[in-house]
């Protein structure tokens, strides 16, 4: 068998490229999401960084206010220099405290703040200890007031500038996060777009491959089926040849026996005649000559029958297709058998309703009726009536046949022997005594000829009353009629497949279509059932359960119709 290459899963260069972009974008997205989680931690740190200095600034501002208040009270003689110095020390300590950012409040303060503090320190240091004497109030007040104002202004500036820094940090942070989010969104879009593009393009490429592959598999399957069918046919042929060989061997040994019996008798009687002749040349030999003649006739009959059988066997492959008028054939057979029938004083009638034509070999068909009439004559008493009738009949599937009935009032056949009568050399129990000469080949020949003509043989008989033999032969079909026959077998097969494949959704249209089609080819009963079911459905479809039951019923109906037709064609 030829080896075929099947298309495999395939990715083009462009698809690889797109796939690479999708991978890069998802990797980048992963990476950035990871780093962004770090930046969230940073943001939290920024906030905590902001909070500690903020608290520190609030405390510094409070100490600055306390110090400024003490200065103002001191310059008005409201408190001692000592309490001013204590407030200054507390403020100094506050300014020296280092916060989480590693800087002290003193470092954050602007130069004018320090200048004002230094100026105030100098004034306080040069003043007398304790409460200021009243005389110095206005002078000190004049000096210290602008400095107090400057200290307060600078402390406010410290808060404002710190607030600005914090705001700037927060805005920057927000901007950075927004930037990261935008970038991540962009990467996500790139991933979605390239991923979808890759899937679509790859699905298109591989769907094409899938279709090619399934077509190839179907081809392979067909090839395999064909090979298998060939093998089966070869196997069947071998079996048939073996059967033929066995039948041939059995036939030869039976023929041997059948020829030997009359020949032995002939040779025996010839010796007897010779001896009688020697003893008495004028002896009456007519009785022996009669026996010799009967045996020679039997021998001739056996040889003729064997020749007929071997002719039929060798012609089995060739179908005779002549248009034969069956009335004529029966007339011929009756003409040939007339002397024998007359000799037995029997009467024969032939009733034909019409002129009928069959397809076949006139010689072989003649042989059929000669054999049947010969038996009717042979196995019926003198003076009895033999009736032959011909009419046409139509069987299921629309097949028309010529029906010929040969009825006699003879000895009949035992029931148990009827089914074996068409076996070569078989003779019924009531006829093998020697009273009725015969070979047991006549009905075998009839059966084989009818097989070749797709005909049928039926034997009905009552022992002691008579025998009725019915022969059916298909009527002659024109080429057109044959074509219709062939088509109808094709149509019914396809209808079965279509119905088996139908689903509830397609039930309405399928049953309607095939119902119409098979009706045209003579399957009226099945067609009507299909159309009736189709009418019960609207075009929307059927419910699943009901459909399955109805489908099985209709498929069985169609199969039966096909079978009936097949039987008729092969019979
Ligand atoms: P043959 O007539 O040479 O014996 P056939 O094959 O023609 O062989 O018939 C087989 C047997 O069938 C006969 O031997 C006979 O027993 C039986 N038979 C056939 N036709 C008739 C008939 N019309 N009446 C009675 N028996 C019959």
XYZ file of C-alpha atoms and ligand atoms in Angstrom:
598
model
C 0.000 0.000 0.000
C 1.159 3.472 -0.832
C 2.520 5.425 2.138
C 0.925 8.833 2.518
C 2.263 11.767 4.487
C -0.242 13.434 6.740
C -0.066 17.167 7.548
C 1.020 17.739 11.140
C 0.398 20.540 13.626
C 2.050 23.525 11.981
C 3.186 26.989 13.153
C 4.336 29.515 10.532
C 7.230 31.944 11.040
C 4.864 34.877 11.440
C 2.869 32.911 13.998
C 6.065 32.137 15.918
C 6.889 35.847 15.865
C 3.440 36.826 17.158
C 3.637 34.111 19.779
C 7.039 35.478 20.886
C 5.572 38.971 21.280
C 2.691 37.558 23.337
C 5.195 35.704 25.565
C 7.413 38.781 25.992
C 4.471 40.982 26.871
C 3.162 38.545 29.492
C 6.680 38.160 30.941
C 7.116 41.937 31.056
C 3.682 42.279 32.637
C 4.656 39.758 35.279
C 7.958 41.486 35.923
C 6.431 44.947 36.223
C 3.611 43.754 38.427
C 6.260 42.305 40.704
C 8.297 45.505 40.824
C 5.119 47.517 41.261
C 4.391 45.573 44.383
C 7.807 46.824 45.591
C 6.835 50.354 44.748
C 3.678 49.968 46.873
C 5.942 49.112 49.752
C 7.936 52.241 48.899
C 4.793 54.299 48.910
C 4.009 53.034 52.398
C 7.552 53.959 53.413
C 7.128 57.423 51.992
C 4.014 57.863 54.042
C 5.689 56.678 57.206
C 8.686 58.919 56.370
C 6.320 61.790 56.107
C 4.497 61.091 59.315
C 7.491 61.131 61.703
C 8.977 64.475 60.571
C 5.444 65.871 60.536
C 5.041 65.008 64.203
C 8.509 66.382 64.847
C 7.635 69.662 63.122
C 4.462 69.988 65.170
C 6.460 69.535 68.401
C 9.162 71.970 67.195
C 6.547 74.540 66.375
C 4.957 74.122 69.801
C 8.336 74.531 71.594
C 9.054 77.552 69.364
C 5.715 79.091 70.388
C 6.415 78.362 74.080
C 9.848 79.965 73.731
C 8.452 83.027 71.876
C 5.737 83.413 74.570
C 8.365 83.224 77.357
C 10.477 85.856 75.548
C 7.470 88.166 75.271
C 6.538 87.652 78.983
C 10.175 88.149 80.040
C 10.573 91.384 78.025
C 7.459 92.764 79.838
C 8.756 91.668 83.254
C 6.135 88.891 83.416
C 8.626 86.085 84.050
C 12.262 85.507 84.944
C 15.204 85.081 82.597
C 15.525 81.538 83.960
C 12.135 80.420 82.553
C 13.133 81.918 79.143
C 16.364 79.954 79.223
C 14.493 76.717 80.176
C 12.123 77.191 77.239
C 15.153 77.866 74.989
C 16.856 74.665 76.190
C 13.753 72.570 75.534
C 13.569 74.093 72.026
C 17.273 73.382 71.464
C 16.790 69.775 72.444
C 13.808 69.478 70.125
C 15.821 70.946 67.223
C 18.646 68.444 67.860
C 16.392 65.335 67.735
C 17.177 63.217 64.638
C 14.087 61.672 62.983
C 13.712 58.506 60.809
C 14.963 60.317 57.734
C 18.323 60.782 59.517
C 17.968 64.560 59.744
C 17.275 66.823 62.732
C 14.682 69.596 62.804
C 17.563 72.034 63.190
C 18.957 70.983 59.821
C 15.580 71.508 58.171
C 15.205 75.055 59.576
C 16.136 77.961 57.292
C 19.070 80.353 58.125
C 16.809 83.291 59.207
C 15.329 81.051 61.919
C 18.767 80.453 63.375
C 19.720 84.131 63.000
C 16.604 85.150 64.938
C 17.257 82.530 67.654
C 20.905 83.629 67.975
C 19.873 87.281 68.210
C 17.346 86.451 70.943
C 19.956 84.351 72.781
C 22.396 87.282 72.778
C 19.796 89.714 74.191
C 18.746 87.222 76.896
C 22.397 86.482 77.813
C 23.304 90.137 78.140
C 20.245 90.966 80.294
C 20.317 90.832 84.114
C 19.116 87.565 85.705
C 15.673 87.216 87.290
C 12.729 89.426 86.322
C 13.669 92.490 84.238
C 13.569 95.802 86.085
C 10.794 98.006 84.849
C 13.192 100.636 83.515
C 14.587 98.223 80.883
C 11.192 96.981 79.680
C 10.666 99.319 76.808
C 14.266 99.061 75.555
C 14.369 95.228 75.668
C 10.823 95.057 74.330
C 11.821 97.209 71.385
C 14.784 94.935 70.625
C 13.111 91.591 71.213
C 9.697 92.205 69.513
C 10.939 92.024 65.854
C 13.021 88.975 66.763
C 9.967 87.223 68.269
C 8.034 88.046 65.081
C 10.882 86.641 62.969
C 11.025 83.419 65.075
C 7.259 82.902 64.699
C 7.381 83.633 60.947
C 10.283 81.212 60.440
C 8.583 78.473 62.433
C 5.494 78.845 60.213
C 7.703 78.773 57.094
C 9.234 75.508 58.361
C 5.783 73.893 58.461
C 4.749 75.265 55.059
C 7.938 74.206 53.309
C 7.710 70.753 54.828
C 4.079 70.511 53.762
C 5.080 71.399 50.182
C 7.783 68.757 50.138
C 5.312 66.144 51.344
C 2.736 67.209 48.725
C 5.337 67.039 45.969
C 6.390 63.562 47.106
C 2.797 62.326 47.150
C 2.036 63.729 43.694
C 5.246 62.245 42.278
C 4.359 58.930 43.798
C 0.846 59.008 42.366
C 2.259 59.924 38.959
C 4.704 57.048 39.115
C 1.932 54.578 39.991
C -0.306 55.903 37.201
C 2.596 55.554 34.778
C 3.167 51.944 35.856
C -0.542 51.154 35.571
C -0.642 52.604 32.059
C 2.375 50.549 31.031
C 0.925 47.362 32.521
C -2.381 47.958 30.780
C -0.550 48.482 27.512
C 1.380 45.220 27.993
C -1.829 43.454 28.863
C -3.470 44.693 25.661
C -0.450 43.656 23.622
C -0.664 40.212 25.183
C -4.402 39.862 24.532
C -4.127 41.106 20.924
C -1.067 39.040 19.959
C -2.385 35.988 21.817
C -5.761 36.176 20.045
C -4.069 36.832 16.701
C -1.814 33.824 17.212
C -4.729 31.571 18.140
C -6.822 32.724 15.174
C -4.021 32.422 12.602
C -2.864 29.096 13.982
C -6.407 27.747 14.141
C -6.868 28.749 10.488
C -3.624 27.050 9.408
C -4.274 23.909 11.384
C -7.958 23.697 10.553
C -6.909 23.530 6.904
C -4.448 20.788 7.831
C -7.109 19.013 9.823
C -9.420 19.025 6.801
C -6.681 17.704 4.512
C -5.788 15.037 7.075
C -9.375 13.915 7.535
C -9.850 13.728 3.751
C -6.740 11.593 3.526
C -7.895 9.377 6.374
C -11.202 8.921 4.575
C -9.333 7.977 1.386
C -7.213 5.525 3.369
C -10.334 4.113 4.938
C -11.916 3.601 1.521
C -8.736 2.000 0.246
C -8.666 -0.295 3.279
C -12.333 -1.166 2.877
C -11.721 -1.962 -0.771
C -8.728 -4.144 0.047
C -10.724 -5.863 2.754
C -13.625 -6.426 0.355
C -11.187 -7.810 -2.246
C -9.721 -10.120 0.373
C -13.161 -11.265 1.467
C -14.154 -11.830 -2.168
C -10.967 -13.845 -2.724
C -11.643 -15.829 0.448
C -15.224 -16.429 -0.683
C -13.990 -17.502 -4.117
C -11.635 -20.023 -2.512
C -14.474 -21.394 -0.369
C -16.739 -21.585 -3.418
C -14.046 -23.346 -5.430
C -13.584 -25.839 -2.600
C -17.362 -26.401 -2.519
C -17.478 -26.836 -6.283
C -14.634 -29.294 -6.106
C -16.359 -31.325 -3.413
C -19.676 -31.259 -5.307
C -17.874 -32.297 -8.500
C -16.258 -35.267 -6.739
C -19.562 -36.342 -5.233
C -21.223 -35.862 -8.620
C -18.643 -37.962 -10.447
C -18.969 -40.824 -7.989
C -22.787 -40.727 -8.216
C -22.672 -40.498 -12.018
C -20.336 -43.454 -12.019
C -22.880 -45.426 -10.036
C -25.872 -44.260 -12.119
C -24.146 -45.176 -15.400
C -22.872 -48.464 -14.081
C -26.318 -49.776 -13.037
C -28.011 -49.747 -16.492
C -24.717 -50.651 -18.236
C -24.236 -53.712 -16.012
C -27.822 -54.678 -16.709
C -27.317 -54.175 -20.481
C -24.112 -56.229 -20.514
C -25.791 -58.948 -18.431
C -28.782 -59.153 -20.765
C -26.563 -59.132 -23.892
C -24.727 -62.177 -22.452
C -28.075 -63.770 -21.692
C -29.333 -63.074 -25.229
C -26.094 -64.477 -26.702
C -26.386 -67.667 -24.630
C -30.074 -68.075 -25.558
C -29.189 -67.518 -29.206
C -26.524 -70.226 -29.076
C -28.897 -72.662 -27.406
C -31.860 -71.926 -29.624
C -31.364 -69.610 -32.630
C -35.117 -69.207 -33.104
C -35.893 -68.340 -29.440
C -38.191 -65.348 -28.726
C -35.907 -62.558 -27.543
C -38.423 -59.704 -27.607
C -38.820 -59.662 -23.770
C -35.026 -59.289 -23.318
C -34.724 -56.773 -26.110
C -37.441 -54.726 -24.331
C -35.363 -54.735 -21.108
C -32.238 -53.875 -23.078
C -34.086 -51.001 -24.737
C -35.396 -49.680 -21.376
C -31.881 -49.756 -19.876
C -30.396 -48.115 -22.951
C -33.106 -45.420 -22.670
C -32.233 -44.900 -19.005
C -28.573 -44.669 -19.947
C -29.374 -42.154 -22.641
C -31.525 -40.175 -20.208
C -28.742 -40.148 -17.605
C -26.175 -39.049 -20.178
C -28.504 -36.309 -21.484
C -29.263 -35.088 -17.990
C -25.575 -35.019 -17.107
C -24.860 -33.099 -20.268
C -27.629 -30.634 -19.411
C -26.228 -30.152 -15.922
C -22.680 -29.666 -17.107
C -23.914 -27.208 -19.733
C -25.778 -25.241 -17.088
C -22.746 -25.330 -14.786
C -20.421 -24.052 -17.478
C -22.895 -21.334 -18.427
C -23.471 -20.149 -14.864
C -21.524 -16.912 -15.332
C -23.391 -15.930 -18.504
C -26.841 -14.608 -18.064
C -29.204 -15.259 -20.959
C -31.010 -12.065 -21.824
C -33.270 -13.090 -24.694
C -36.882 -11.966 -24.662
C -38.754 -15.257 -24.566
C -42.487 -15.799 -24.931
C -43.301 -18.273 -22.186
C -46.601 -19.400 -23.797
C -44.558 -20.604 -26.769
C -42.139 -22.478 -24.525
C -44.970 -24.349 -22.781
C -46.576 -25.195 -26.145
C -43.228 -26.625 -27.321
C -42.792 -28.754 -24.205
C -46.352 -30.059 -24.551
C -45.686 -30.885 -28.198
C -42.537 -32.836 -27.327
C -44.299 -34.693 -24.478
C -47.490 -35.383 -26.515
C -46.496 -38.936 -27.652
C -45.696 -40.076 -24.102
C -48.896 -38.526 -22.743
C -50.897 -40.093 -25.531
C -49.273 -43.447 -24.835
C -50.550 -43.245 -21.241
C -53.981 -42.146 -22.467
C -53.599 -39.071 -20.298
C -55.197 -35.716 -21.037
C -53.356 -32.425 -20.840
C -54.850 -28.896 -20.791
C -53.097 -25.559 -21.000
C -54.848 -22.401 -19.826
C -53.080 -19.095 -20.405
C -54.665 -15.787 -19.318
C -52.324 -13.690 -21.417
C -49.186 -13.689 -23.520
C -46.221 -13.247 -21.240
C -42.540 -12.597 -21.884
C -39.632 -13.481 -19.664
C -35.914 -12.923 -20.007
C -33.739 -15.987 -20.490
C -32.529 -18.911 -22.525
C -35.347 -20.563 -24.542
C -33.532 -23.921 -24.667
C -33.096 -24.043 -20.874
C -36.670 -22.913 -20.226
C -37.908 -25.595 -22.594
C -35.968 -28.141 -20.574
C -37.738 -26.967 -17.368
C -41.201 -27.715 -18.739
C -40.169 -30.930 -20.495
C -38.894 -32.204 -17.137
C -42.013 -31.099 -15.236
C -44.431 -32.512 -17.811
C -42.278 -35.668 -18.015
C -42.649 -36.186 -14.245
C -46.382 -35.439 -14.309
C -46.732 -38.028 -17.067
C -44.453 -40.582 -15.444
C -45.899 -40.405 -11.900
C -49.620 -40.229 -12.909
C -51.935 -43.137 -13.678
C -53.164 -43.895 -17.136
C -56.070 -41.754 -18.299
C -55.523 -39.050 -15.677
C -55.600 -35.314 -16.268
C -52.589 -32.986 -16.301
C -53.397 -29.279 -16.059
C -51.048 -26.497 -17.009
C -51.908 -22.861 -16.390
C -50.127 -19.553 -16.951
C -50.819 -16.117 -15.520
C -48.885 -13.124 -14.182
C -48.490 -12.165 -10.554
C -47.022 -9.185 -8.704
C -45.023 -9.759 -5.546
C -44.028 -7.290 -2.793
C -41.673 -4.613 -4.038
C -43.620 -4.330 -7.301
C -41.897 -7.242 -9.077
C -43.945 -9.009 -11.734
C -43.594 -12.712 -12.478
C -44.965 -15.251 -14.900
C -46.576 -18.019 -12.836
C -46.826 -21.462 -14.389
C -48.597 -24.255 -12.529
C -48.301 -27.921 -13.541
C -50.811 -30.010 -11.665
C -51.295 -33.748 -11.879
C -53.436 -36.378 -10.164
C -50.542 -38.792 -9.708
C -48.970 -40.756 -6.868
C -47.882 -37.635 -4.926
C -44.729 -37.174 -2.864
C -44.126 -38.013 0.820
C -44.003 -34.716 2.826
C -40.542 -35.337 4.283
C -39.046 -35.791 0.792
C -40.382 -32.564 -0.735
C -37.545 -30.322 0.480
C -34.872 -32.643 -1.030
C -36.344 -33.084 -4.489
C -34.060 -30.478 -6.087
C -30.945 -32.307 -4.855
C -29.075 -34.091 -7.651
C -29.960 -37.825 -7.916
C -32.523 -37.617 -5.115
C -35.697 -39.653 -5.624
C -38.681 -39.853 -3.300
C -39.166 -43.048 -1.298
C -42.308 -44.057 -3.188
C -40.531 -43.970 -6.577
C -37.171 -45.622 -6.060
C -38.451 -49.203 -6.304
C -37.667 -49.559 -10.025
C -41.290 -49.213 -11.075
C -40.643 -45.632 -12.177
C -37.510 -45.191 -14.237
C -35.566 -42.034 -13.553
C -32.296 -40.486 -12.485
C -33.267 -37.937 -9.837
C -31.646 -35.216 -11.953
C -34.765 -33.690 -13.547
C -35.838 -31.375 -10.703
C -32.188 -30.486 -9.883
C -31.871 -29.259 -13.468
C -35.170 -27.355 -13.162
C -33.987 -25.683 -9.945
C -30.622 -24.685 -11.431
C -32.189 -23.234 -14.563
C -34.678 -21.274 -12.470
C -31.835 -19.986 -10.280
C -30.147 -18.675 -13.410
C -33.384 -16.942 -14.376
C -33.992 -15.517 -10.880
C -37.079 -17.683 -10.749
C -38.654 -19.776 -8.019
C -39.870 -23.386 -7.704
C -42.577 -24.446 -5.250
C -43.727 -28.046 -4.835
C -46.970 -28.921 -3.089
C -48.112 -32.513 -2.995
C -50.442 -34.937 -1.238
C -49.489 -38.560 -1.254
C -51.884 -40.544 -3.405
C -53.734 -37.478 -4.630
C -51.397 -35.552 -6.864
C -48.734 -32.901 -7.152
C -48.859 -29.191 -7.887
C -45.635 -27.592 -9.071
C -45.500 -23.790 -9.329
C -42.801 -21.976 -11.254
C -42.245 -18.210 -11.004
C -40.079 -16.443 -13.604
C -39.531 -12.643 -13.564
C -41.220 -10.919 -16.500
C -39.037 -9.324 -19.147
C -37.979 -5.753 -18.271
C -36.995 -3.140 -20.852
C -33.669 -1.344 -20.395
C -35.554 1.624 -18.999
C -37.417 -0.518 -16.467
C -34.121 -2.149 -15.434
C -32.567 1.258 -14.937
C -35.450 2.266 -12.694
C -34.929 -0.959 -10.696
C -31.233 -0.234 -10.215
C -31.945 3.356 -9.284
C -34.553 2.345 -6.766
C -32.084 0.128 -4.939
C -29.648 3.046 -4.853
C -32.366 5.465 -3.745
C -33.563 3.262 -0.884
C -29.974 2.740 0.351
C -29.342 6.477 0.352
C -32.675 7.142 2.055
C -31.692 4.743 4.878
C -28.359 6.540 5.384
C -29.984 9.980 5.318
C -32.580 8.950 7.883
C -29.974 7.351 10.140
C -27.944 10.574 10.053
C -30.964 12.834 10.677
C -31.226 14.824 13.907
C -34.363 16.245 15.564
C -33.506 19.581 13.958
C -33.387 18.132 10.426
C -36.125 15.512 10.941
C -38.820 17.532 9.203
C -36.913 18.278 5.999
C -35.176 14.861 5.781
C -38.372 12.788 6.174
C -40.202 15.092 3.756
C -37.466 14.847 1.093
C -36.805 11.113 1.252
C -40.525 10.332 1.589
C -41.101 12.110 -1.733
C -38.069 10.497 -3.408
C -38.751 6.858 -2.503
C -42.437 7.276 -3.398
C -41.357 7.914 -6.993
C -39.471 4.617 -7.031
C -42.360 2.427 -5.931
C -41.817 2.237 -2.152
C -45.277 3.632 -1.541
C -45.880 2.178 1.925
C -42.615 3.469 3.438
C -43.008 6.791 1.596
C -46.464 7.347 3.058
C -45.196 6.624 6.587
C -42.322 9.085 6.194
C -44.538 11.834 4.803
C -47.111 11.232 7.527
C -44.426 11.649 10.201
C -42.989 14.681 8.434
C -46.437 16.320 8.522
C -46.697 15.865 12.293
C -43.528 17.930 12.738
C -43.340 21.633 12.171
C -40.224 22.979 10.485
C -38.780 23.715 13.951
C -37.847 20.078 14.551
C -38.826 17.132 16.736
C -38.370 16.352 20.429
C -35.398 14.057 20.939
C -37.015 11.052 22.601
C -40.022 10.831 20.285
C -37.769 11.326 17.283
C -35.422 8.456 18.202
C -38.337 6.014 18.544
C -39.952 7.150 15.291
C -36.597 7.182 13.484
C -35.885 3.561 14.470
C -39.325 2.499 13.309
C -38.934 4.247 9.936
C -35.391 2.935 9.395
C -36.650 -0.610 10.040
C -39.456 -0.011 7.544
C -37.019 1.229 4.895
C -34.626 -1.666 5.522
C -37.462 -4.125 5.124
C -38.482 -2.480 1.852
C -34.846 -2.646 0.660
C -34.620 -6.270 1.718
C -37.797 -7.184 -0.111
C -36.486 -5.539 -3.226
C -33.088 -7.216 -2.805
C -34.756 -10.610 -2.428
C -36.718 -10.081 -5.573
C -33.641 -9.079 -7.520
C -31.562 -11.962 -6.281
C -34.143 -14.697 -6.258
P -36.669 -38.456 -11.826
O -37.988 -38.070 -12.307
O -35.695 -38.780 -12.901
O -36.703 -39.478 -10.740
P -36.635 -35.800 -10.855
O -35.511 -34.997 -10.328
O -37.362 -35.264 -11.993
O -36.043 -37.207 -11.121
O -37.636 -36.049 -9.688
C -37.130 -36.389 -8.416
C -38.173 -37.160 -7.655
O -39.268 -36.329 -7.324
C -38.812 -38.256 -8.420
O -38.022 -39.412 -8.385
C -40.108 -38.434 -7.708
O -39.922 -39.185 -6.571
C -40.473 -37.037 -7.299
N -41.396 -36.404 -8.259
C -41.106 -35.423 -9.118
N -42.211 -35.054 -9.784
C -43.227 -35.783 -9.311
C -44.632 -35.851 -9.587
N -45.219 -35.119 -10.504
N -45.361 -36.743 -8.897
C -44.800 -37.531 -7.959
N -43.476 -37.536 -7.655
C -42.701 -36.653 -8.323
